[in-house]
Tab-separated table of C-alpha atoms in Angstrom:
chain	number	residue	atom	x	y	z
K	1	MET	CA	119.232	49.125	107.191
K	2	GLY	CA	119.466	49.677	110.925
K	3	PHE	CA	119.458	45.945	111.532
K	4	LEU	CA	123.081	46.000	112.651
K	5	ARG	CA	122.412	48.623	115.263
K	6	ARG	CA	121.455	46.060	117.835
K	7	THR	CA	123.099	46.749	121.097
K	8	ARG	CA	122.997	45.837	124.738
K	9	LYS	CA	122.730	49.467	125.632
K	10	ALA	CA	119.351	51.134	125.692
K	11	VAL	CA	118.364	52.032	122.175
K	12	PRO	CA	118.229	55.815	121.943
K	13	ALA	CA	115.144	57.215	120.358
K	14	PRO	CA	115.757	58.663	116.914
K	15	ALA	CA	116.379	62.300	117.682
K	16	PRO	CA	113.290	64.153	116.522
K	17	VAL	CA	114.353	67.698	115.684
K	18	PRO	CA	113.167	70.254	116.458
K	19	ALA	CA	111.331	69.749	119.732
K	20	PRO	CA	107.724	69.157	118.678
K	21	ALA	CA	105.346	71.898	119.702
K	22	PRO	CA	101.884	70.872	120.920
K	23	ASP	CA	99.934	70.120	117.774
K	24	PRO	CA	96.716	72.150	117.689
K	25	GLU	CA	95.227	69.659	115.213
K	26	TRP	CA	95.178	66.969	117.864
K	27	PRO	CA	93.013	67.257	120.965
K	28	PRO	CA	94.912	66.942	124.257
K	29	ALA	CA	94.856	63.545	125.929
K	30	TYR	CA	92.425	63.102	128.814
K	31	LEU	CA	95.026	61.088	130.745
K	32	VAL	CA	98.786	60.848	130.188
K	33	LEU	CA	100.769	57.909	131.582
K	34	ASP	CA	104.530	57.933	131.972
K	35	ALA	CA	106.239	54.651	131.112
K	36	LEU	CA	109.564	56.218	130.148
K	37	GLY	CA	112.418	53.926	131.057
K	38	ARG	CA	110.066	50.928	131.408
K	39	LYS	CA	110.454	47.880	129.184
K	40	CYS	CA	107.620	46.263	127.266
K	41	PRO	CA	105.179	44.876	128.283
K	42	ILE	CA	105.011	47.404	131.168
K	43	PRO	CA	103.708	50.320	129.011
K	44	ILE	CA	100.882	48.106	127.722
K	45	ILE	CA	100.087	46.809	131.181
K	46	MET	CA	99.769	50.425	132.354
K	47	VAL	CA	97.401	51.286	129.512
K	48	ALA	CA	95.296	48.167	130.063
K	49	GLU	CA	95.002	48.938	133.775
K	50	ARG	CA	94.047	52.568	133.421
K	51	ILE	CA	92.101	52.946	130.168
K	52	ARG	CA	88.870	52.554	132.176
K	53	GLU	CA	89.634	55.849	133.925
K	54	VAL	CA	89.061	57.598	130.611
K	55	PRO	CA	85.501	58.143	129.327
K	56	VAL	CA	84.578	56.298	126.117
K	57	GLY	CA	85.591	58.461	123.154
K	58	GLU	CA	88.410	60.184	125.050
K	59	VAL	CA	92.133	59.727	124.501
K	60	ILE	CA	94.666	58.140	126.824
K	61	ALA	CA	98.345	58.722	126.047
K	62	VAL	CA	101.329	56.740	127.257
K	63	LYS	CA	104.898	57.974	127.037
K	64	ALA	CA	107.445	55.223	126.446
K	65	ASP	CA	110.975	54.872	125.107
K	66	ASP	CA	111.218	51.100	124.586
K	67	VAL	CA	111.206	50.697	120.779
K	68	ALA	CA	109.065	47.582	121.165
K	69	ALA	CA	106.214	49.870	122.200
K	70	ARG	CA	106.043	51.263	118.650
K	71	THR	CA	104.944	47.823	117.473
K	72	ASP	CA	103.197	46.606	120.593
K	73	ILE	CA	100.851	49.495	121.306
K	74	PRO	CA	99.254	49.634	117.820
K	75	ALA	CA	99.090	45.802	117.856
K	76	TRP	CA	97.424	45.856	121.283
K	77	CYS	CA	94.870	48.368	119.997
K	78	ARG	CA	94.008	46.088	117.067
K	79	MET	CA	93.646	43.069	119.372
K	80	LYS	CA	91.511	44.992	121.842
K	81	SER	CA	89.511	46.985	119.259
K	82	GLN	CA	90.702	50.319	120.646
K	83	ASP	CA	91.592	53.185	118.305
K	84	PHE	CA	95.279	53.863	117.847
K	85	VAL	CA	95.266	57.592	117.166
K	86	ARG	CA	98.914	58.478	116.633
K	87	GLU	CA	102.517	58.221	117.682
K	88	GLU	CA	103.799	61.591	118.854
K	89	PRO	CA	107.590	61.965	118.809
K	90	LEU	CA	109.082	63.306	122.039
K	91	LEU	CA	112.613	64.507	122.650
K	92	HIS	CA	113.204	61.106	124.175
K	93	GLY	CA	110.793	58.375	123.190
K	94	TRP	CA	107.236	58.755	122.000
K	95	ALA	CA	103.760	59.423	123.303
K	96	PHE	CA	101.246	56.909	122.003
K	97	HIS	CA	97.673	58.193	121.818
K	98	ILE	CA	94.804	55.743	122.111
K	99	ARG	CA	91.081	56.511	121.942
K	100	ARG	CA	88.919	54.367	124.200
K	101	ASN	CA	86.260	52.739	122.041
K	102	TYR	CA	84.197	50.883	124.614
Y	1	MET	CA	125.719	2.207	122.920
Y	2	ALA	CA	122.754	4.188	124.150
Y	3	ARG	CA	120.436	5.227	121.363
Y	4	PHE	CA	119.734	8.926	121.406
Y	5	ASP	CA	116.105	9.831	121.963
Y	6	THR	CA	114.474	13.220	121.776
Y	7	PRO	CA	114.298	14.556	125.335
Y	8	ASP	CA	110.795	14.961	126.747
Y	9	GLY	CA	109.394	18.447	126.384
Y	10	TYR	CA	111.928	19.492	123.751
Y	11	PHE	CA	109.869	21.752	121.484
Y	12	ASP	CA	112.595	23.735	119.759
Y	13	ALA	CA	113.240	21.840	116.528
Y	14	ALA	CA	113.414	25.133	114.634
Y	15	SER	CA	116.573	26.005	116.592
Y	16	SER	CA	118.053	22.536	116.318
Y	17	GLU	CA	116.589	19.107	115.613
Y	18	PRO	CA	117.871	16.409	118.022
Y	19	PRO	CA	120.490	14.209	116.280
Y	20	HIS	CA	118.980	11.534	114.064
Y	21	PRO	CA	120.318	8.041	114.911
Y	22	ALA	CA	121.011	7.323	111.225
Y	23	GLY	CA	123.148	10.436	110.983
Y	24	ARG	CA	124.952	9.628	114.193
Y	25	THR	CA	125.865	6.102	113.041
Y	26	ALA	CA	127.038	7.334	109.632
Y	27	LEU	CA	129.066	10.111	111.247
Y	28	LEU	CA	130.845	7.706	113.604
Y	29	ASP	CA	131.647	5.281	110.771
Y	30	ALA	CA	132.982	8.083	108.602
Y	31	LEU	CA	135.211	9.346	111.402
Y	32	GLU	CA	137.114	6.086	110.940
Y	33	THR	CA	137.042	5.863	107.145
Y	34	GLY	CA	136.791	9.446	105.917
Y	35	TRP	CA	139.588	11.266	107.732
Y	36	ALA	CA	142.143	11.438	104.907
Y	37	ASP	CA	142.559	14.387	102.549
Y	38	PRO	CA	140.059	13.833	99.722
Y	39	ALA	CA	142.284	15.861	97.375
Y	40	ARG	CA	145.209	13.403	97.519
Y	41	LEU	CA	146.050	10.396	95.355
Y	42	TYR	CA	146.349	7.348	97.570
Y	43	GLY	CA	143.960	4.736	98.899
Y	44	ALA	CA	142.738	6.419	102.075
Y	45	ALA	CA	142.346	9.705	100.193
Y	46	ARG	CA	140.330	8.041	97.422
Y	47	THR	CA	138.105	6.491	100.075
Y	48	ALA	CA	137.520	9.900	101.623
Y	49	ARG	CA	136.751	11.380	98.181
Y	50	LEU	CA	134.294	8.605	97.341
Y	51	THR	CA	132.680	8.918	100.754
Y	52	LEU	CA	132.286	12.673	100.344
Y	53	ASP	CA	130.873	12.371	96.834
Y	54	GLY	CA	128.489	9.674	98.056
Y	55	ALA	CA	127.198	12.092	100.693
Y	56	ARG	CA	126.862	14.789	98.041
Y	57	ALA	CA	124.849	12.490	95.783
Y	58	GLN	CA	122.589	11.523	98.674
Y	59	VAL	CA	121.866	15.162	99.585
Y	60	ALA	CA	121.326	16.041	95.915
Y	61	GLU	CA	118.798	13.252	95.517
Y	62	VAL	CA	116.733	14.302	98.541
Y	63	LEU	CA	116.823	17.967	97.510
Y	64	GLY	CA	116.026	17.118	93.887
Y	65	VAL	CA	119.122	18.713	92.371
Y	66	ARG	CA	122.297	17.523	90.615
Y	67	PRO	CA	125.228	16.355	92.775
Y	68	ASP	CA	127.628	18.846	91.176
Y	69	GLU	CA	125.302	21.646	92.262
Y	70	VAL	CA	125.764	20.763	95.956
Y	71	SER	CA	128.612	22.001	98.191
Y	72	PHE	CA	129.098	21.368	101.876
Y	73	THR	CA	129.835	24.398	104.043
Y	74	GLY	CA	130.803	24.923	107.682
Y	75	SER	CA	127.269	25.966	108.649
Y	76	GLY	CA	123.950	27.122	107.281
Y	77	THR	CA	125.031	30.677	107.970
Y	78	GLN	CA	128.205	30.233	105.924
Y	79	ALA	CA	126.111	28.834	103.067
Y	80	VAL	CA	123.874	31.916	103.243
Y	81	HIS	CA	126.827	34.305	103.283
Y	82	LEU	CA	128.481	32.570	100.323
Y	83	ALA	CA	125.234	32.460	98.347
Y	84	VAL	CA	124.358	36.124	98.910
Y	85	LEU	CA	127.814	37.666	98.565
Y	86	GLY	CA	128.923	35.304	95.771
Y	87	GLY	CA	125.661	35.816	93.891
Y	88	LEU	CA	126.111	39.592	94.118
Y	89	ARG	CA	129.766	39.454	93.157
Y	90	ALA	CA	129.107	37.451	89.997
Y	91	ARG	CA	126.698	40.081	88.688
Y	92	TRP	CA	128.451	43.300	89.616
Y	93	ARG	CA	128.446	44.387	85.972
Y	94	THR	CA	124.651	44.224	85.966
Y	95	GLY	CA	124.386	46.297	89.117
Y	96	ARG	CA	124.768	46.380	92.836
Y	97	HIS	CA	121.146	46.279	93.901
Y	98	LEU	CA	119.908	43.563	96.266
Y	99	VAL	CA	116.315	42.724	97.179
Y	100	VAL	CA	115.495	40.967	100.462
Y	101	SER	CA	112.316	40.361	102.413
Y	102	ALA	CA	111.985	42.074	105.779
Y	103	VAL	CA	111.646	38.755	107.600
Y	104	GLU	CA	114.758	36.958	106.363
Y	105	HIS	CA	117.035	35.225	108.834
Y	106	SER	CA	119.629	37.522	110.407
Y	107	SER	CA	122.397	35.845	108.357
Y	108	VAL	CA	120.768	37.139	105.160
Y	109	LEU	CA	120.138	40.599	106.577
Y	110	HIS	CA	123.675	40.870	107.937
Y	111	ALA	CA	125.067	39.877	104.525
Y	112	ALA	CA	122.827	42.564	103.006
Y	113	GLU	CA	124.175	45.086	105.485
Y	114	LEU	CA	127.733	44.225	104.552
Y	115	HIS	CA	126.815	44.699	100.902
Y	116	GLU	CA	125.386	48.109	101.761
Y	117	LEU	CA	128.505	49.119	103.718
Y	118	ASP	CA	130.435	48.063	100.648
Y	119	GLY	CA	128.578	50.592	98.508
Y	120	GLY	CA	125.703	48.417	97.299
Y	121	THR	CA	122.024	49.220	97.653
Y	122	VAL	CA	119.340	47.134	99.322
Y	123	THR	CA	115.563	47.155	98.977
Y	124	THR	CA	113.646	45.498	101.793
Y	125	VAL	CA	110.223	44.127	100.845
Y	126	GLY	CA	107.693	44.192	103.687
Y	127	VAL	CA	105.249	41.498	104.727
Y	128	ASP	CA	101.587	41.380	105.669
Y	129	ARG	CA	100.254	40.803	109.180
Y	130	ALA	CA	100.788	37.057	108.668
Y	131	GLY	CA	104.445	37.527	107.786
Y	132	ARG	CA	103.985	36.748	104.110
Y	133	VAL	CA	105.561	38.562	101.194
Y	134	ASP	CA	103.268	39.788	98.415
Y	135	PRO	CA	104.741	38.433	95.136
Y	136	ALA	CA	103.611	41.512	93.195
Y	137	GLU	CA	105.266	43.829	95.708
Y	138	PHE	CA	108.431	41.742	95.580
Y	139	ALA	CA	108.375	41.862	91.764
Y	140	ALA	CA	107.983	45.646	91.864
Y	141	ALA	CA	111.238	45.916	93.840
Y	142	LEU	CA	113.229	44.238	91.030
Y	143	ARG	CA	115.133	46.751	88.887
Y	144	PRO	CA	117.365	46.597	85.832
Y	145	ASP	CA	120.383	46.869	88.146
Y	146	THR	CA	119.186	44.184	90.576
Y	147	ALA	CA	121.947	41.618	90.984
Y	148	LEU	CA	120.205	39.223	93.377
Y	149	ALA	CA	116.938	38.649	95.223
Y	150	CYS	CA	116.551	36.720	98.494
Y	151	LEU	CA	113.461	35.017	99.891
Y	152	GLN	CA	113.255	32.356	102.589
Y	153	SER	CA	111.228	29.183	101.957
Y	154	ALA	CA	109.511	29.582	105.320
Y	155	ASN	CA	109.943	31.953	108.219
Y	156	HIS	CA	112.007	30.756	111.146
Y	157	GLU	CA	110.059	32.586	113.818
Y	158	VAL	CA	106.426	32.275	112.808
Y	159	GLY	CA	106.466	29.436	110.255
Y	160	THR	CA	104.798	31.350	107.426
Y	161	VAL	CA	105.603	29.745	104.061
Y	162	GLN	CA	106.648	32.289	101.441
Y	163	PRO	CA	105.392	32.345	97.828
Y	164	VAL	CA	108.793	31.281	96.480
Y	165	GLU	CA	107.583	29.888	93.157
Y	166	GLU	CA	105.557	32.994	92.279
Y	167	VAL	CA	108.479	35.228	93.214
Y	168	ALA	CA	110.857	32.953	91.292
Y	169	ALA	CA	108.689	33.358	88.190
Y	170	HIS	CA	108.933	37.160	88.470
Y	171	CYS	CA	112.689	36.916	89.004
Y	172	ARG	CA	113.098	34.688	85.985
Y	173	ALA	CA	111.083	37.101	83.838
Y	174	THR	CA	113.492	39.912	84.745
Y	175	GLY	CA	116.614	37.744	84.676
Y	176	VAL	CA	117.383	38.140	88.387
Y	177	PRO	CA	118.716	35.063	90.217
Y	178	LEU	CA	116.743	34.139	93.343
Y	179	PHE	CA	118.444	32.899	96.495
Y	180	VAL	CA	116.280	30.785	98.814
Y	181	ASP	CA	117.162	30.265	102.462
Y	182	ALA	CA	115.550	26.864	102.986
Y	183	ALA	CA	116.921	26.214	106.481
Y	184	GLN	CA	113.492	25.807	108.045
Y	185	SER	CA	111.929	23.542	105.433
Y	186	ALA	CA	114.695	21.412	103.873
Y	187	GLY	CA	114.190	17.809	104.910
Y	188	ARG	CA	110.651	18.450	106.128
Y	189	ALA	CA	109.038	19.230	102.796
Y	190	ASP	CA	109.916	19.186	99.114
Y	191	LEU	CA	111.687	22.324	97.997
Y	192	PRO	CA	109.866	24.846	95.842
Y	193	GLY	CA	111.142	25.244	92.274
Y	194	GLY	CA	112.515	28.081	90.203
Y	195	TRP	CA	115.356	29.335	92.399
Y	196	SER	CA	119.026	29.737	91.450
Y	197	LEU	CA	120.828	29.476	94.796
Y	198	LEU	CA	119.824	27.761	98.013
Y	199	ALA	CA	121.164	27.298	101.532
Y	200	ALA	CA	120.265	24.783	104.223
Y	201	SER	CA	121.624	23.613	107.555
Y	202	ALA	CA	122.168	19.984	108.627
Y	203	HIS	CA	121.427	20.384	112.336
Y	204	LYS	CA	117.890	21.457	111.442
Y	205	TRP	CA	117.169	17.966	110.063
Y	206	GLY	CA	118.997	15.995	112.741
Y	207	GLY	CA	122.412	16.070	111.120
Y	208	PRO	CA	125.585	17.069	112.970
Y	209	PRO	CA	126.406	20.692	113.803
Y	210	GLY	CA	128.923	22.490	111.632
Y	211	VAL	CA	127.540	21.327	108.294
Y	212	GLY	CA	125.612	23.469	105.849
Y	213	THR	CA	124.603	23.007	102.246
Y	214	LEU	CA	125.031	25.495	99.449
Y	215	VAL	CA	123.276	24.674	96.189
Y	216	ILE	CA	124.101	26.604	93.027
Y	217	ARG	CA	121.994	25.579	90.046
Y	218	LYS	CA	123.603	25.022	86.653
Y	219	ASN	CA	123.865	28.191	84.592
Y	220	THR	CA	123.793	30.382	87.673
Y	221	ARG	CA	126.629	32.862	87.827
Y	222	TRP	CA	128.482	32.806	91.111
Y	223	ARG	CA	131.893	34.045	92.172
Y	224	SER	CA	133.427	33.353	95.539
Y	225	PRO	CA	133.600	36.437	97.744
Y	226	LEU	CA	136.519	34.828	99.625
Y	227	PRO	CA	140.183	34.190	98.764
Y	228	ALA	CA	140.724	31.435	96.197
Y	229	ASP	CA	140.773	27.835	97.429
Y	230	GLU	CA	140.598	24.519	95.587
Y	231	ARG	CA	138.214	22.794	97.993
Y	232	GLU	CA	134.578	21.917	97.313
Y	233	GLY	CA	134.767	22.802	93.638
Y	234	ARG	CA	136.364	26.170	94.548
Y	235	ARG	CA	133.177	27.185	96.264
Y	236	VAL	CA	133.898	26.624	99.960
Y	237	PRO	CA	137.379	27.199	101.332
Y	238	GLY	CA	138.956	24.861	103.868
Y	239	PHE	CA	139.569	21.174	104.447
Y	240	GLU	CA	136.359	19.210	103.895
Y	241	ASN	CA	134.448	17.879	106.901
Y	242	VAL	CA	133.881	14.459	105.330
Y	243	PRO	CA	132.424	12.735	108.430
Y	244	GLY	CA	130.112	15.713	109.001
Y	245	ALA	CA	128.911	15.638	105.387
Y	246	VAL	CA	128.265	11.899	105.614
Y	247	GLY	CA	126.322	12.298	108.843
Y	248	ALA	CA	124.342	15.170	107.365
Y	249	ALA	CA	123.460	13.200	104.230
Y	250	ALA	CA	122.412	10.054	106.107
Y	251	ALA	CA	120.329	12.090	108.556
Y	252	LEU	CA	118.669	13.996	105.706
Y	253	ALA	CA	117.715	10.850	103.798
Y	254	ALA	CA	116.333	9.153	106.917
Y	255	PHE	CA	114.600	12.279	108.223
Y	256	ARG	CA	112.963	13.058	104.875
Y	257	ALA	CA	111.733	9.469	104.504
Y	258	GLU	CA	110.271	9.490	108.014
Y	259	MET	CA	108.537	12.805	107.459
Y	260	ALA	CA	106.080	11.085	105.106
Y	261	GLU	CA	104.417	9.624	108.204
Y	262	GLU	CA	105.845	11.749	110.970
Y	263	GLY	CA	105.050	15.080	109.275
Y	264	PRO	CA	101.267	14.616	109.356
Y	265	ARG	CA	101.416	13.353	112.957
Y	266	LEU	CA	103.340	16.472	114.069
Y	267	ALA	CA	100.999	18.639	111.992
Y	268	ALA	CA	98.001	17.212	113.857
Y	269	LEU	CA	99.634	18.000	117.218
Y	270	VAL	CA	100.355	21.568	116.120
Y	271	GLU	CA	96.805	21.849	114.820
Y	272	GLU	CA	95.567	20.858	118.259
Y	273	ILE	CA	97.718	23.511	119.962
Y	274	ARG	CA	96.489	26.130	117.503
Y	275	ALA	CA	92.856	25.174	118.035
Y	276	ARG	CA	92.893	24.895	121.835
Y	277	LEU	CA	95.234	27.736	122.764
Y	278	PRO	CA	92.750	30.618	122.330
Y	279	HIS	CA	90.291	28.807	124.634
Y	280	LEU	CA	92.897	27.934	127.260
Y	281	VAL	CA	94.733	31.242	127.603
Y	282	PRO	CA	92.930	34.604	127.589
Y	283	ASP	CA	94.491	37.412	125.540
Y	284	VAL	CA	96.654	35.156	123.410
Y	285	GLN	CA	97.380	35.731	119.730
Y	286	VAL	CA	98.525	32.944	117.442
Y	287	VAL	CA	100.796	34.613	114.887
Y	288	GLY	CA	101.816	33.651	111.350
Y	289	ASP	CA	99.786	32.517	108.354
Y	290	PRO	CA	97.000	30.181	109.512
Y	291	VAL	CA	97.162	28.012	106.379
Y	292	ARG	CA	100.371	28.551	104.424
Y	293	ARG	CA	102.786	27.602	107.186
Y	294	LEU	CA	105.272	25.018	108.391
Y	295	PRO	CA	103.251	22.107	109.756
Y	296	HIS	CA	105.397	21.414	112.829
Y	297	LEU	CA	105.605	24.942	114.207
Y	298	VAL	CA	103.277	27.341	116.005
Y	299	THR	CA	104.059	30.763	117.449
Y	300	PHE	CA	101.867	32.738	119.816
Y	301	SER	CA	102.094	35.849	121.959
Y	302	CYS	CA	100.596	36.252	125.411
Y	303	LEU	CA	99.633	39.807	126.310
Y	304	TYR	CA	101.132	41.415	129.432
Y	305	VAL	CA	103.857	38.789	129.867
Y	306	ALA	CA	107.593	39.196	129.273
Y	307	GLY	CA	108.832	36.539	126.849
Y	308	GLU	CA	111.901	35.771	128.906
Y	309	ALA	CA	109.916	35.229	132.084
Y	310	LEU	CA	107.573	32.848	130.270
Y	311	LEU	CA	110.473	30.878	128.790
Y	312	THR	CA	112.095	30.568	132.208
Y	313	GLU	CA	108.814	29.404	133.695
Y	314	LEU	CA	108.295	26.835	130.919
Y	315	ASP	CA	111.863	25.605	131.313
Y	316	ARG	CA	111.186	25.077	135.004
Y	317	LEU	CA	108.140	23.027	134.017
Y	318	GLY	CA	110.260	20.911	131.666
Y	319	PHE	CA	109.664	22.535	128.286
Y	320	ALA	CA	112.296	23.843	125.891
Y	321	VAL	CA	110.761	26.502	123.656
Y	322	SER	CA	112.037	29.644	121.992
Y	323	SER	CA	110.903	33.244	121.723
Y	324	GLY	CA	111.220	36.225	119.430
Y	325	SER	CA	110.581	38.633	122.289
Y	326	SER	CA	113.298	41.178	122.830
Y	327	CYS	CA	114.541	40.330	126.287
Y	328	THR	CA	115.382	36.754	125.319
Y	329	ALA	CA	117.866	37.678	122.653
Y	330	ASP	CA	121.139	39.468	123.322
Y	331	THR	CA	119.509	42.669	122.276
Y	332	LEU	CA	116.943	45.096	123.491
Y	333	ARG	CA	115.233	45.353	120.152
Y	334	PRO	CA	112.164	43.245	119.496
Y	335	SER	CA	112.323	40.534	116.856
Y	336	HIS	CA	112.620	42.106	113.414
Y	337	VAL	CA	110.128	39.514	112.153
Y	338	LEU	CA	107.372	40.371	114.646
Y	339	GLU	CA	108.128	44.058	114.133
Y	340	ALA	CA	107.786	43.749	110.341
Y	341	MET	CA	104.487	41.907	110.808
Y	342	GLY	CA	103.190	44.569	113.194
Y	343	VAL	CA	102.113	42.060	115.835
Y	344	ILE	CA	102.673	41.966	119.594
Y	345	THR	CA	106.379	41.453	120.232
Y	346	HIS	CA	106.277	40.572	123.928
Y	347	GLY	CA	105.171	37.318	125.557
Y	348	ASN	CA	106.182	35.470	122.420
Y	349	VAL	CA	106.614	31.690	122.369
Y	350	ARG	CA	107.620	29.480	119.445
Y	351	VAL	CA	106.798	25.788	119.703
Y	352	SER	CA	108.442	23.655	117.010
Y	353	LEU	CA	108.031	19.916	117.309
Y	354	PRO	CA	110.987	17.613	116.622
Y	355	ARG	CA	110.657	14.170	115.148
Y	356	GLY	CA	109.206	11.850	117.774
Y	357	ALA	CA	107.588	14.602	119.865
Y	358	LYS	CA	105.110	12.867	122.137
Y	359	SER	CA	101.413	13.618	122.191
Y	360	THR	CA	101.463	13.236	125.985
Y	361	ASP	CA	104.086	16.009	126.178
Y	362	VAL	CA	101.917	18.301	124.070
Y	363	GLN	CA	98.925	17.570	126.329
Y	364	ARG	CA	101.015	18.349	129.405
Y	365	PHE	CA	102.205	21.583	127.787
Y	366	LEU	CA	98.607	22.643	127.166
Y	367	ALA	CA	97.767	21.671	130.744
Y	368	VAL	CA	100.469	23.771	132.432
Y	369	LEU	CA	100.661	26.770	130.071
Y	370	PRO	CA	97.449	28.573	131.193
Y	371	GLU	CA	98.500	28.607	134.861
Y	372	ALA	CA	102.077	29.621	133.975
Y	373	VAL	CA	100.778	32.621	132.012
Y	374	ALA	CA	98.211	33.471	134.707
Y	375	ARG	CA	100.904	33.360	137.394
Y	376	LEU	CA	103.137	35.771	135.495
Y	377	ARG	CA	100.208	38.087	134.826
Y	378	ARG	CA	99.227	38.101	138.488
Y	379	SER	CA	102.767	39.007	139.464
Y	380	ALA	CA	102.599	41.908	136.975
Y	381	GLY	CA	99.378	43.078	138.621
Y	382	ILE	CA	97.063	42.015	135.789
Y	383	ASN	CA	93.858	40.253	136.751
Y	384	ALA	CA	92.820	38.628	133.514
């Protein structure tokens, strides 16, 4: 169930194999933020601070490896009426893609 | 002797209710009269036995069950473990499949994990954004080889009340016993009907620590998962904590009686917090079901704030509250409840009002919270 796997050590990202190639179906992000190694809520704070640098309709991506981000970033998008586009698995962590709606 | 009063600013009843004076008095009396071995055949032992059975009858009456269905355990967690593992063990011929909701207390989920390690299978039923199980979805998880199903009466982190009676009806139709973890609602509200096994914890209703209640309804199959022992009708091993049981029973009876008036008063205070919070703090989300919820509890999440920092700040300001945010627990994972609901997991605060919580304390909480959140946001570089 994975519930037992709670540990004081940093939770390693589930190893996504093989290394994901850039997906041609998805347009590249206009701006990519690096929050790897940062705990929530830092990744969300970074997105909130910098989403205005992206034109409306464009995508901002944030890389993070705190598992809480997998819940928090989509939840933040719902609260703020931004579009959560996708969660892209990285070798370590994920890149969360968000489309600026307004 | 100083009478124990709820400390000002103590808003963490869901973790532990301050001791009820009635329970405290009964506990102290029973320490003097109920120390002997209730299994023996002399005067002091008979007194202990009568005292223990009196406590059992009192708990049974408040919970609306038969006295011989009630056992005292060493904690709520032990009651949960015995209910889940004993319920599974009794039906191993039927199958080894267990159904739990995704937002059960960790004691239920850890018991489920043990069952899985032991070769059993577990189906976890998800919840909606409000933390509530869909009865139809729960029913769909029941299989011919399902030995037991588990659903809490109300969620410990967000207060959402679960559709226990609807789920119980589905379980009954398929012949699956339902275990209800009633730790958060026993003593505060009447129990739902239709279940087969139930667990509760005395310190959540102002009883002493180290006392839990396991209820096994008549005609429910149950087999102890532990080595054989004669105590507590062969259900709970170990020498009975007679004074603890007496204190728990007296506290439960007094607490439940007071809740007739106190419950609505606490509910009105929580209602006020729920109504004013979104206007006082920007970027705050009140989580849990807005209607079908525990009346004394409210949980909210403040964007851009670490839960631990907010708890420390509120403690400094004189408020004891709890949080499901990751950094506050001894783990780096976010709360499995908030995760299952798909809501913000950081900046989380749970306010749960104990009996006697003062309106002036709630007003002061609402007065200092906005600045506390704003201060933490400023220090994180957010100008909200």
